[in-house]
Amino acid sequence: MEITYIGHSGFLVETEQALLLFDYYQGEIPPLADTKPLYVFASHRHGDHFNPQVFELAKEHPEICFVFSRDIWRSRVPEEVQDKLASLKPRQQWQDGRLQVTTLKSTDEGVAFLVETEGMTIYHAGDLNDWRWEGEPEGWNRQMQENYRKNLEVLRGRRIDAAFVPLDPRQEKDYCLGMDYFLETACPRKVFPMHCWEDYGIIDRWFAEHPDSPFRDCVVKIGGRGERFMVEAEA
Ligand SMILES: [Zn+2]
């Protein structure tokens, strides 16, 4: 599959048979092969994960399906695409014959997506992360961590071909708590740090601070918008 980084938590994944657009909110969407069906995922309604502009895509791309977290109210979805909407709750499964989607409950709002298609597995965390904040009461931070770890349990030992996971510089010294736990818990082949607020130096920082990590080959260095990456199916 080919992966294009669009910006923030936005990625386009192109497989042999489909196009998967995750959490688009701004930036340039690459040309979309009109022979392939397009799936538009939105993990929750926050402005940096969901932009109603995505509905415009239905005009050029009639074979489209919107896979949204249920916190994006149906009333926000235009009448003409209501029949192309899958509105998912946390911990739900949905499939259409091409894709199988399992949702995880976010520790922020909405869901994370685990998508299986063509023998490959893709994970997009949305805002599911260990949101420890310096200054929050210790009890709050402890509860956060507990919830994060519990919600991720479904990924334990799970082979994931491409994963998109927050690495947020605003968390300062705790920036990699969530990603590190994800790396140890799931079994990902490639992990794309996201939600970096365009501060890609945070990825370099992770490499500098993890000189002996067994996951160094698995974490992808994103340097800017529009970059493309290939992830081949496992032989
Ligand atoms: Zn966010």
PDB file of C-alpha atoms and ligand atoms in Angstrom:
ATOM      1  CA  MET A   1       0.000   0.000   0.000  1.00  0.00           C
ATOM      2  CA  GLU A   2       1.024   3.561  -0.577  1.00  0.00           C
ATOM      3  CA  ILE A   3       0.654   6.076   2.225  1.00  0.00           C
ATOM      4  CA  THR A   4       0.610   9.843   1.774  1.00  0.00           C
ATOM      5  CA  TYR A   5       0.955  12.129   4.759  1.00  0.00           C
ATOM      6  CA  ILE A   6      -1.453  15.024   4.271  1.00  0.00           C
ATOM      7  CA  GLY A   7      -0.996  16.907   7.537  1.00  0.00           C
ATOM      8  CA  HIS A   8      -1.492  16.548  11.320  1.00  0.00           C
ATOM      9  CA  SER A   9      -3.464  13.274  11.636  1.00  0.00           C
ATOM     10  CA  GLY A  10      -4.491  13.171   7.996  1.00  0.00           C
ATOM     11  CA  PHE A  11      -3.286  10.343   5.765  1.00  0.00           C
ATOM     12  CA  LEU A  12      -4.321   8.789   2.496  1.00  0.00           C
ATOM     13  CA  VAL A  13      -3.802   5.039   2.224  1.00  0.00           C
ATOM     14  CA  GLU A  14      -4.050   3.520  -1.226  1.00  0.00           C
ATOM     15  CA  THR A  15      -4.335  -0.233  -1.450  1.00  0.00           C
ATOM     16  CA  GLU A  16      -4.700  -2.342  -4.562  1.00  0.00           C
ATOM     17  CA  GLN A  17      -8.462  -1.991  -4.423  1.00  0.00           C
ATOM     18  CA  ALA A  18      -9.390   1.017  -2.337  1.00  0.00           C
ATOM     19  CA  LEU A  19      -8.572   4.499  -1.090  1.00  0.00           C
ATOM     20  CA  LEU A  20      -8.745   5.232   2.622  1.00  0.00           C
ATOM     21  CA  LEU A  21      -8.647   8.834   3.793  1.00  0.00           C
ATOM     22  CA  PHE A  22      -8.157   9.332   7.534  1.00  0.00           C
ATOM     23  CA  ASP A  23      -8.918  12.426   9.647  1.00  0.00           C
ATOM     24  CA  TYR A  24      -8.573  15.014   6.925  1.00  0.00           C
ATOM     25  CA  TYR A  25      -8.836  18.607   8.094  1.00  0.00           C
ATOM     26  CA  GLN A  26      -6.503  20.624   5.888  1.00  0.00           C
ATOM     27  CA  GLY A  27      -3.764  20.237   3.312  1.00  0.00           C
ATOM     28  CA  GLU A  28      -3.674  18.859  -0.166  1.00  0.00           C
ATOM     29  CA  ILE A  29      -5.424  15.607  -0.937  1.00  0.00           C
ATOM     30  CA  PRO A  30      -3.452  13.740  -3.626  1.00  0.00           C
ATOM     31  CA  PRO A  31      -5.213  12.833  -6.878  1.00  0.00           C
ATOM     32  CA  LEU A  32      -7.659  10.026  -6.191  1.00  0.00           C
ATOM     33  CA  ALA A  33      -7.851   7.122  -8.645  1.00  0.00           C
ATOM     34  CA  ASP A  34     -11.498   7.199  -9.681  1.00  0.00           C
ATOM     35  CA  THR A  35     -11.507   3.487 -10.394  1.00  0.00           C
ATOM     36  CA  LYS A  36     -11.205   2.738  -6.683  1.00  0.00           C
ATOM     37  CA  PRO A  37     -13.849   3.234  -3.997  1.00  0.00           C
ATOM     38  CA  LEU A  38     -13.044   5.930  -1.443  1.00  0.00           C
ATOM     39  CA  TYR A  39     -13.529   5.501   2.295  1.00  0.00           C
ATOM     40  CA  VAL A  40     -13.467   8.685   4.342  1.00  0.00           C
ATOM     41  CA  PHE A  41     -12.751   8.075   8.014  1.00  0.00           C
ATOM     42  CA  ALA A  42     -13.220  10.634  10.792  1.00  0.00           C
ATOM     43  CA  SER A  43     -12.312   9.560  14.312  1.00  0.00           C
ATOM     44  CA  HIS A  44     -14.206  12.368  16.067  1.00  0.00           C
ATOM     45  CA  ARG A  45     -15.674  15.796  15.534  1.00  0.00           C
ATOM     46  CA  HIS A  46     -12.814  18.032  16.689  1.00  0.00           C
ATOM     47  CA  GLY A  47     -11.752  20.576  14.097  1.00  0.00           C
ATOM     48  CA  ASP A  48      -8.298  19.061  13.674  1.00  0.00           C
ATOM     49  CA  HIS A  49      -9.777  15.662  12.725  1.00  0.00           C
ATOM     50  CA  PHE A  50     -12.929  16.428  10.814  1.00  0.00           C
ATOM     51  CA  ASN A  51     -13.602  18.985   8.112  1.00  0.00           C
ATOM     52  CA  PRO A  52     -17.053  19.071   6.443  1.00  0.00           C
ATOM     53  CA  GLN A  53     -15.207  19.799   3.184  1.00  0.00           C
ATOM     54  CA  VAL A  54     -14.827  16.025   2.857  1.00  0.00           C
ATOM     55  CA  PHE A  55     -18.443  15.868   1.697  1.00  0.00           C
ATOM     56  CA  GLU A  56     -17.365  17.688  -1.465  1.00  0.00           C
ATOM     57  CA  LEU A  57     -15.391  14.562  -2.397  1.00  0.00           C
ATOM     58  CA  ALA A  58     -18.670  12.770  -3.101  1.00  0.00           C
ATOM     59  CA  LYS A  59     -19.188  14.997  -6.135  1.00  0.00           C
ATOM     60  CA  GLU A  60     -16.103  13.772  -7.988  1.00  0.00           C
ATOM     61  CA  HIS A  61     -16.013  10.389  -6.379  1.00  0.00           C
ATOM     62  CA  PRO A  62     -19.438   8.754  -6.450  1.00  0.00           C
ATOM     63  CA  GLU A  63     -18.205   5.434  -5.034  1.00  0.00           C
ATOM     64  CA  ILE A  64     -17.667   6.793  -1.557  1.00  0.00           C
ATOM     65  CA  CYS A  65     -18.354   5.746   1.997  1.00  0.00           C
ATOM     66  CA  PHE A  66     -18.072   7.915   5.113  1.00  0.00           C
ATOM     67  CA  VAL A  67     -16.972   5.948   8.155  1.00  0.00           C
ATOM     68  CA  PHE A  68     -17.482   8.309  11.072  1.00  0.00           C
ATOM     69  CA  SER A  69     -17.434   8.159  14.802  1.00  0.00           C
ATOM     70  CA  ARG A  70     -20.947   8.608  16.120  1.00  0.00           C
ATOM     71  CA  ASP A  71     -20.062  11.813  17.973  1.00  0.00           C
ATOM     72  CA  ILE A  72     -20.225  13.451  14.531  1.00  0.00           C
ATOM     73  CA  TRP A  73     -23.944  13.952  14.462  1.00  0.00           C
ATOM     74  CA  ARG A  74     -25.916  12.655  11.515  1.00  0.00           C
ATOM     75  CA  SER A  75     -27.436  16.125  11.182  1.00  0.00           C
ATOM     76  CA  ARG A  76     -24.002  17.397  10.067  1.00  0.00           C
ATOM     77  CA  VAL A  77     -24.025  14.980   7.140  1.00  0.00           C
ATOM     78  CA  PRO A  78     -25.650  16.339   3.951  1.00  0.00           C
ATOM     79  CA  GLU A  79     -28.892  14.719   2.869  1.00  0.00           C
ATOM     80  CA  GLU A  80     -27.432  13.411  -0.401  1.00  0.00           C
ATOM     81  CA  VAL A  81     -24.775  11.282   1.271  1.00  0.00           C
ATOM     82  CA  GLN A  82     -26.754  10.065   4.291  1.00  0.00           C
ATOM     83  CA  ASP A  83     -27.062   6.648   2.648  1.00  0.00           C
ATOM     84  CA  LYS A  84     -23.262   6.484   2.332  1.00  0.00           C
ATOM     85  CA  LEU A  85     -22.614   6.924   6.037  1.00  0.00           C
ATOM     86  CA  ALA A  86     -21.513   4.314   8.555  1.00  0.00           C
ATOM     87  CA  SER A  87     -21.819   5.935  11.986  1.00  0.00           C
ATOM     88  CA  LEU A  88     -19.865   3.867  14.482  1.00  0.00           C
ATOM     89  CA  LYS A  89     -19.822   3.703  18.254  1.00  0.00           C
ATOM     90  CA  PRO A  90     -16.746   2.727  20.253  1.00  0.00           C
ATOM     91  CA  ARG A  91     -16.046  -1.015  20.315  1.00  0.00           C
ATOM     92  CA  GLN A  92     -18.191  -1.745  17.313  1.00  0.00           C
ATOM     93  CA  GLN A  93     -17.567  -3.822  14.224  1.00  0.00           C
ATOM     94  CA  TRP A  94     -18.655  -2.920  10.741  1.00  0.00           C
ATOM     95  CA  GLN A  95     -17.950  -4.421   7.362  1.00  0.00           C
ATOM     96  CA  ASP A  96     -19.002  -4.036   3.774  1.00  0.00           C
ATOM     97  CA  GLY A  97     -17.408  -6.998   2.035  1.00  0.00           C
ATOM     98  CA  ARG A  98     -14.201  -5.140   1.258  1.00  0.00           C
ATOM     99  CA  LEU A  99     -13.268  -3.646   4.609  1.00  0.00           C
ATOM    100  CA  GLN A 100     -13.679  -4.845   8.136  1.00  0.00           C
ATOM    101  CA  VAL A 101     -13.570  -2.069  10.708  1.00  0.00           C
ATOM    102  CA  THR A 102     -13.302  -2.406  14.474  1.00  0.00           C
ATOM    103  CA  THR A 103     -13.490   0.712  16.631  1.00  0.00           C
ATOM    104  CA  LEU A 104     -11.676   1.304  19.897  1.00  0.00           C
ATOM    105  CA  LYS A 105     -12.840   3.803  22.481  1.00  0.00           C
ATOM    106  CA  SER A 106     -10.804   6.983  22.559  1.00  0.00           C
ATOM    107  CA  THR A 107      -9.487   8.539  25.751  1.00  0.00           C
ATOM    108  CA  ASP A 108     -10.414  11.884  24.243  1.00  0.00           C
ATOM    109  CA  GLU A 109     -13.480  11.964  22.024  1.00  0.00           C
ATOM    110  CA  GLY A 110     -14.743   9.410  19.514  1.00  0.00           C
ATOM    111  CA  VAL A 111     -12.921   6.312  18.357  1.00  0.00           C
ATOM    112  CA  ALA A 112      -9.779   4.763  16.930  1.00  0.00           C
ATOM    113  CA  PHE A 113     -10.059   2.579  13.826  1.00  0.00           C
ATOM    114  CA  LEU A 114      -8.635  -0.864  13.169  1.00  0.00           C
ATOM    115  CA  VAL A 115      -9.176  -1.664   9.498  1.00  0.00           C
ATOM    116  CA  GLU A 116      -8.595  -5.008   7.836  1.00  0.00           C
ATOM    117  CA  THR A 117      -8.546  -5.236   4.080  1.00  0.00           C
ATOM    118  CA  GLU A 118      -6.814  -7.343   1.423  1.00  0.00           C
ATOM    119  CA  GLY A 119      -4.930  -9.276   4.086  1.00  0.00           C
ATOM    120  CA  MET A 120      -3.531  -6.134   5.669  1.00  0.00           C
ATOM    121  CA  THR A 121      -4.286  -4.354   8.918  1.00  0.00           C
ATOM    122  CA  ILE A 122      -4.237  -0.595   9.404  1.00  0.00           C
ATOM    123  CA  TYR A 123      -4.677   1.271  12.681  1.00  0.00           C
ATOM    124  CA  HIS A 124      -5.542   4.943  13.071  1.00  0.00           C
ATOM    125  CA  ALA A 125      -5.588   6.092  16.684  1.00  0.00           C
ATOM    126  CA  GLY A 126      -7.536   9.322  16.267  1.00  0.00           C
ATOM    127  CA  ASP A 127      -7.015  10.971  19.646  1.00  0.00           C
ATOM    128  CA  LEU A 128      -6.710   7.700  21.555  1.00  0.00           C
ATOM    129  CA  ASN A 129      -3.572   8.441  23.514  1.00  0.00           C
ATOM    130  CA  ASP A 130      -2.105   8.582  27.003  1.00  0.00           C
ATOM    131  CA  TRP A 131      -2.874  12.257  27.522  1.00  0.00           C
ATOM    132  CA  ARG A 132      -0.784  12.891  30.597  1.00  0.00           C
ATOM    133  CA  TRP A 133      -0.526  16.601  31.296  1.00  0.00           C
ATOM    134  CA  GLU A 134       1.835  18.172  33.721  1.00  0.00           C
ATOM    135  CA  GLY A 135      -0.389  20.198  36.046  1.00  0.00           C
ATOM    136  CA  GLU A 136      -3.376  17.843  35.967  1.00  0.00           C
ATOM    137  CA  PRO A 137      -4.037  16.160  39.318  1.00  0.00           C
ATOM    138  CA  GLU A 138      -2.088  12.918  39.687  1.00  0.00           C
ATOM    139  CA  GLY A 139      -5.352  10.982  40.053  1.00  0.00           C
ATOM    140  CA  TRP A 140      -6.554  12.313  36.707  1.00  0.00           C
ATOM    141  CA  ASN A 141      -3.330  11.322  34.996  1.00  0.00           C
ATOM    142  CA  ARG A 142      -3.391   7.870  36.582  1.00  0.00           C
ATOM    143  CA  GLN A 143      -6.965   7.293  35.434  1.00  0.00           C
ATOM    144  CA  MET A 144      -6.002   8.456  31.948  1.00  0.00           C
ATOM    145  CA  GLN A 145      -3.201   5.936  31.773  1.00  0.00           C
ATOM    146  CA  GLU A 146      -5.401   3.155  33.054  1.00  0.00           C
ATOM    147  CA  ASN A 147      -8.061   3.897  30.448  1.00  0.00           C
ATOM    148  CA  TYR A 148      -5.528   4.156  27.656  1.00  0.00           C
ATOM    149  CA  ARG A 149      -3.975   0.823  28.489  1.00  0.00           C
ATOM    150  CA  LYS A 150      -7.333  -0.861  28.891  1.00  0.00           C
ATOM    151  CA  ASN A 151      -8.620   0.476  25.572  1.00  0.00           C
ATOM    152  CA  LEU A 152      -5.489  -0.716  23.782  1.00  0.00           C
ATOM    153  CA  GLU A 153      -5.756  -4.234  25.156  1.00  0.00           C
ATOM    154  CA  VAL A 154      -7.610  -5.405  22.039  1.00  0.00           C
ATOM    155  CA  LEU A 155      -4.390  -4.702  20.071  1.00  0.00           C
ATOM    156  CA  ARG A 156      -2.135  -6.839  22.245  1.00  0.00           C
ATOM    157  CA  GLY A 157       0.131  -8.966  20.057  1.00  0.00           C
ATOM    158  CA  ARG A 158      -1.790  -7.860  17.014  1.00  0.00           C
ATOM    159  CA  ARG A 159       0.136  -7.673  13.749  1.00  0.00           C
ATOM    160  CA  ILE A 160      -0.490  -4.230  12.243  1.00  0.00           C
ATOM    161  CA  ASP A 161       1.009  -3.328   8.887  1.00  0.00           C
ATOM    162  CA  ALA A 162       0.637   0.436   9.206  1.00  0.00           C
ATOM    163  CA  ALA A 163      -0.280   2.352  12.353  1.00  0.00           C
ATOM    164  CA  PHE A 164      -0.902   6.059  12.852  1.00  0.00           C
ATOM    165  CA  VAL A 165      -0.295   7.097  16.447  1.00  0.00           C
ATOM    166  CA  PRO A 166      -0.099  10.475  18.250  1.00  0.00           C
ATOM    167  CA  LEU A 167       3.253  11.937  19.212  1.00  0.00           C
ATOM    168  CA  ASP A 168       2.343  15.326  20.597  1.00  0.00           C
ATOM    169  CA  PRO A 169       5.004  17.900  21.510  1.00  0.00           C
ATOM    170  CA  ARG A 170       2.550  19.770  23.744  1.00  0.00           C
ATOM    171  CA  GLN A 171       2.898  16.979  26.287  1.00  0.00           C
ATOM    172  CA  GLU A 172       6.522  17.989  26.763  1.00  0.00           C
ATOM    173  CA  LYS A 173       8.510  15.244  28.542  1.00  0.00           C
ATOM    174  CA  ASP A 174       5.512  12.891  28.349  1.00  0.00           C
ATOM    175  CA  TYR A 175       5.263  13.210  24.558  1.00  0.00           C
ATOM    176  CA  CYS A 176       5.982   9.544  23.832  1.00  0.00           C
ATOM    177  CA  LEU A 177       4.133   7.770  26.664  1.00  0.00           C
ATOM    178  CA  GLY A 178       1.274   6.703  24.413  1.00  0.00           C
ATOM    179  CA  MET A 179       3.350   5.726  21.397  1.00  0.00           C
ATOM    180  CA  ASP A 180       5.860   3.766  23.469  1.00  0.00           C
ATOM    181  CA  TYR A 181       3.099   1.758  25.117  1.00  0.00           C
ATOM    182  CA  PHE A 182       1.525   1.120  21.731  1.00  0.00           C
ATOM    183  CA  LEU A 183       4.860  -0.142  20.349  1.00  0.00           C
ATOM    184  CA  GLU A 184       5.253  -2.566  23.240  1.00  0.00           C
ATOM    185  CA  THR A 185       1.672  -3.783  23.191  1.00  0.00           C
ATOM    186  CA  ALA A 186       0.748  -4.239  19.562  1.00  0.00           C
ATOM    187  CA  CYS A 187       3.002  -5.781  16.969  1.00  0.00           C
ATOM    188  CA  PRO A 188       3.281  -3.061  14.342  1.00  0.00           C
ATOM    189  CA  ARG A 189       5.446  -3.176  11.220  1.00  0.00           C
ATOM    190  CA  LYS A 190       5.380   0.561  10.500  1.00  0.00           C
ATOM    191  CA  VAL A 191       4.290   3.328  12.853  1.00  0.00           C
ATOM    192  CA  PHE A 192       3.650   6.838  11.561  1.00  0.00           C
ATOM    193  CA  PRO A 193       3.797   9.453  14.322  1.00  0.00           C
ATOM    194  CA  MET A 194       1.035  12.034  13.939  1.00  0.00           C
ATOM    195  CA  HIS A 195      -0.729  14.882  15.750  1.00  0.00           C
ATOM    196  CA  CYS A 196       2.682  16.605  15.899  1.00  0.00           C
ATOM    197  CA  TRP A 197       1.294  20.084  15.092  1.00  0.00           C
ATOM    198  CA  GLU A 198       3.831  20.288  12.229  1.00  0.00           C
ATOM    199  CA  ASP A 199       6.717  19.976  14.691  1.00  0.00           C
ATOM    200  CA  TYR A 200       8.481  17.023  13.065  1.00  0.00           C
ATOM    201  CA  GLY A 201      11.503  17.567  15.301  1.00  0.00           C
ATOM    202  CA  ILE A 202       9.520  15.633  17.881  1.00  0.00           C
ATOM    203  CA  ILE A 203      10.147  12.497  15.797  1.00  0.00           C
ATOM    204  CA  ASP A 204      13.904  13.184  15.784  1.00  0.00           C
ATOM    205  CA  ARG A 205      13.683  13.664  19.526  1.00  0.00           C
ATOM    206  CA  TRP A 206      12.115  10.217  19.881  1.00  0.00           C
ATOM    207  CA  PHE A 207      15.009   8.684  17.920  1.00  0.00           C
ATOM    208  CA  ALA A 208      17.580  10.606  19.977  1.00  0.00           C
ATOM    209  CA  GLU A 209      16.015   9.482  23.240  1.00  0.00           C
ATOM    210  CA  HIS A 210      15.539   5.833  22.198  1.00  0.00           C
ATOM    211  CA  PRO A 211      19.017   4.827  20.953  1.00  0.00           C
ATOM    212  CA  ASP A 212      18.549   1.156  21.843  1.00  0.00           C
ATOM    213  CA  SER A 213      14.873   0.745  21.127  1.00  0.00           C
ATOM    214  CA  PRO A 214      13.982  -2.421  19.202  1.00  0.00           C
ATOM    215  CA  PHE A 215      11.376  -0.318  17.405  1.00  0.00           C
ATOM    216  CA  ARG A 216      13.717   2.086  15.629  1.00  0.00           C
ATOM    217  CA  ASP A 217      13.153   0.360  12.279  1.00  0.00           C
ATOM    218  CA  CYS A 218       9.444   0.502  12.763  1.00  0.00           C
ATOM    219  CA  VAL A 219       8.971   4.215  13.479  1.00  0.00           C
ATOM    220  CA  VAL A 220       8.707   6.294  10.319  1.00  0.00           C
ATOM    221  CA  LYS A 221      10.442   9.656  10.049  1.00  0.00           C
ATOM    222  CA  ILE A 222       7.934  12.049   8.570  1.00  0.00           C
ATOM    223  CA  GLY A 223       9.529  15.287   7.453  1.00  0.00           C
ATOM    224  CA  GLY A 224       6.650  17.230   5.947  1.00  0.00           C
ATOM    225  CA  ARG A 225       3.323  17.298   4.207  1.00  0.00           C
ATOM    226  CA  GLY A 226       2.898  15.379   0.967  1.00  0.00           C
ATOM    227  CA  GLU A 227       5.520  12.733   1.745  1.00  0.00           C
ATOM    228  CA  ARG A 228       4.802   9.257   0.427  1.00  0.00           C
ATOM    229  CA  PHE A 229       5.717   5.888   1.833  1.00  0.00           C
ATOM    230  CA  MET A 230       5.345   2.342   0.574  1.00  0.00           C
ATOM    231  CA  VAL A 231       4.435  -0.509   2.883  1.00  0.00           C
ATOM    232  CA  GLU A 232       4.568  -3.825   1.083  1.00  0.00           C
ATOM    233  CA  ALA A 233       2.430  -6.745   2.105  1.00  0.00           C
ATOM    234  CA  GLU A 234       4.416  -9.227   4.129  1.00  0.00           C
ATOM    235  CA  ALA A 235       5.898 -12.057   2.090  1.00  0.00           C
TER     236      ALA A 235
HETATM  237 ZN    ZN B   1      -6.692  16.114  17.958  1.00  0.00          ZN
END
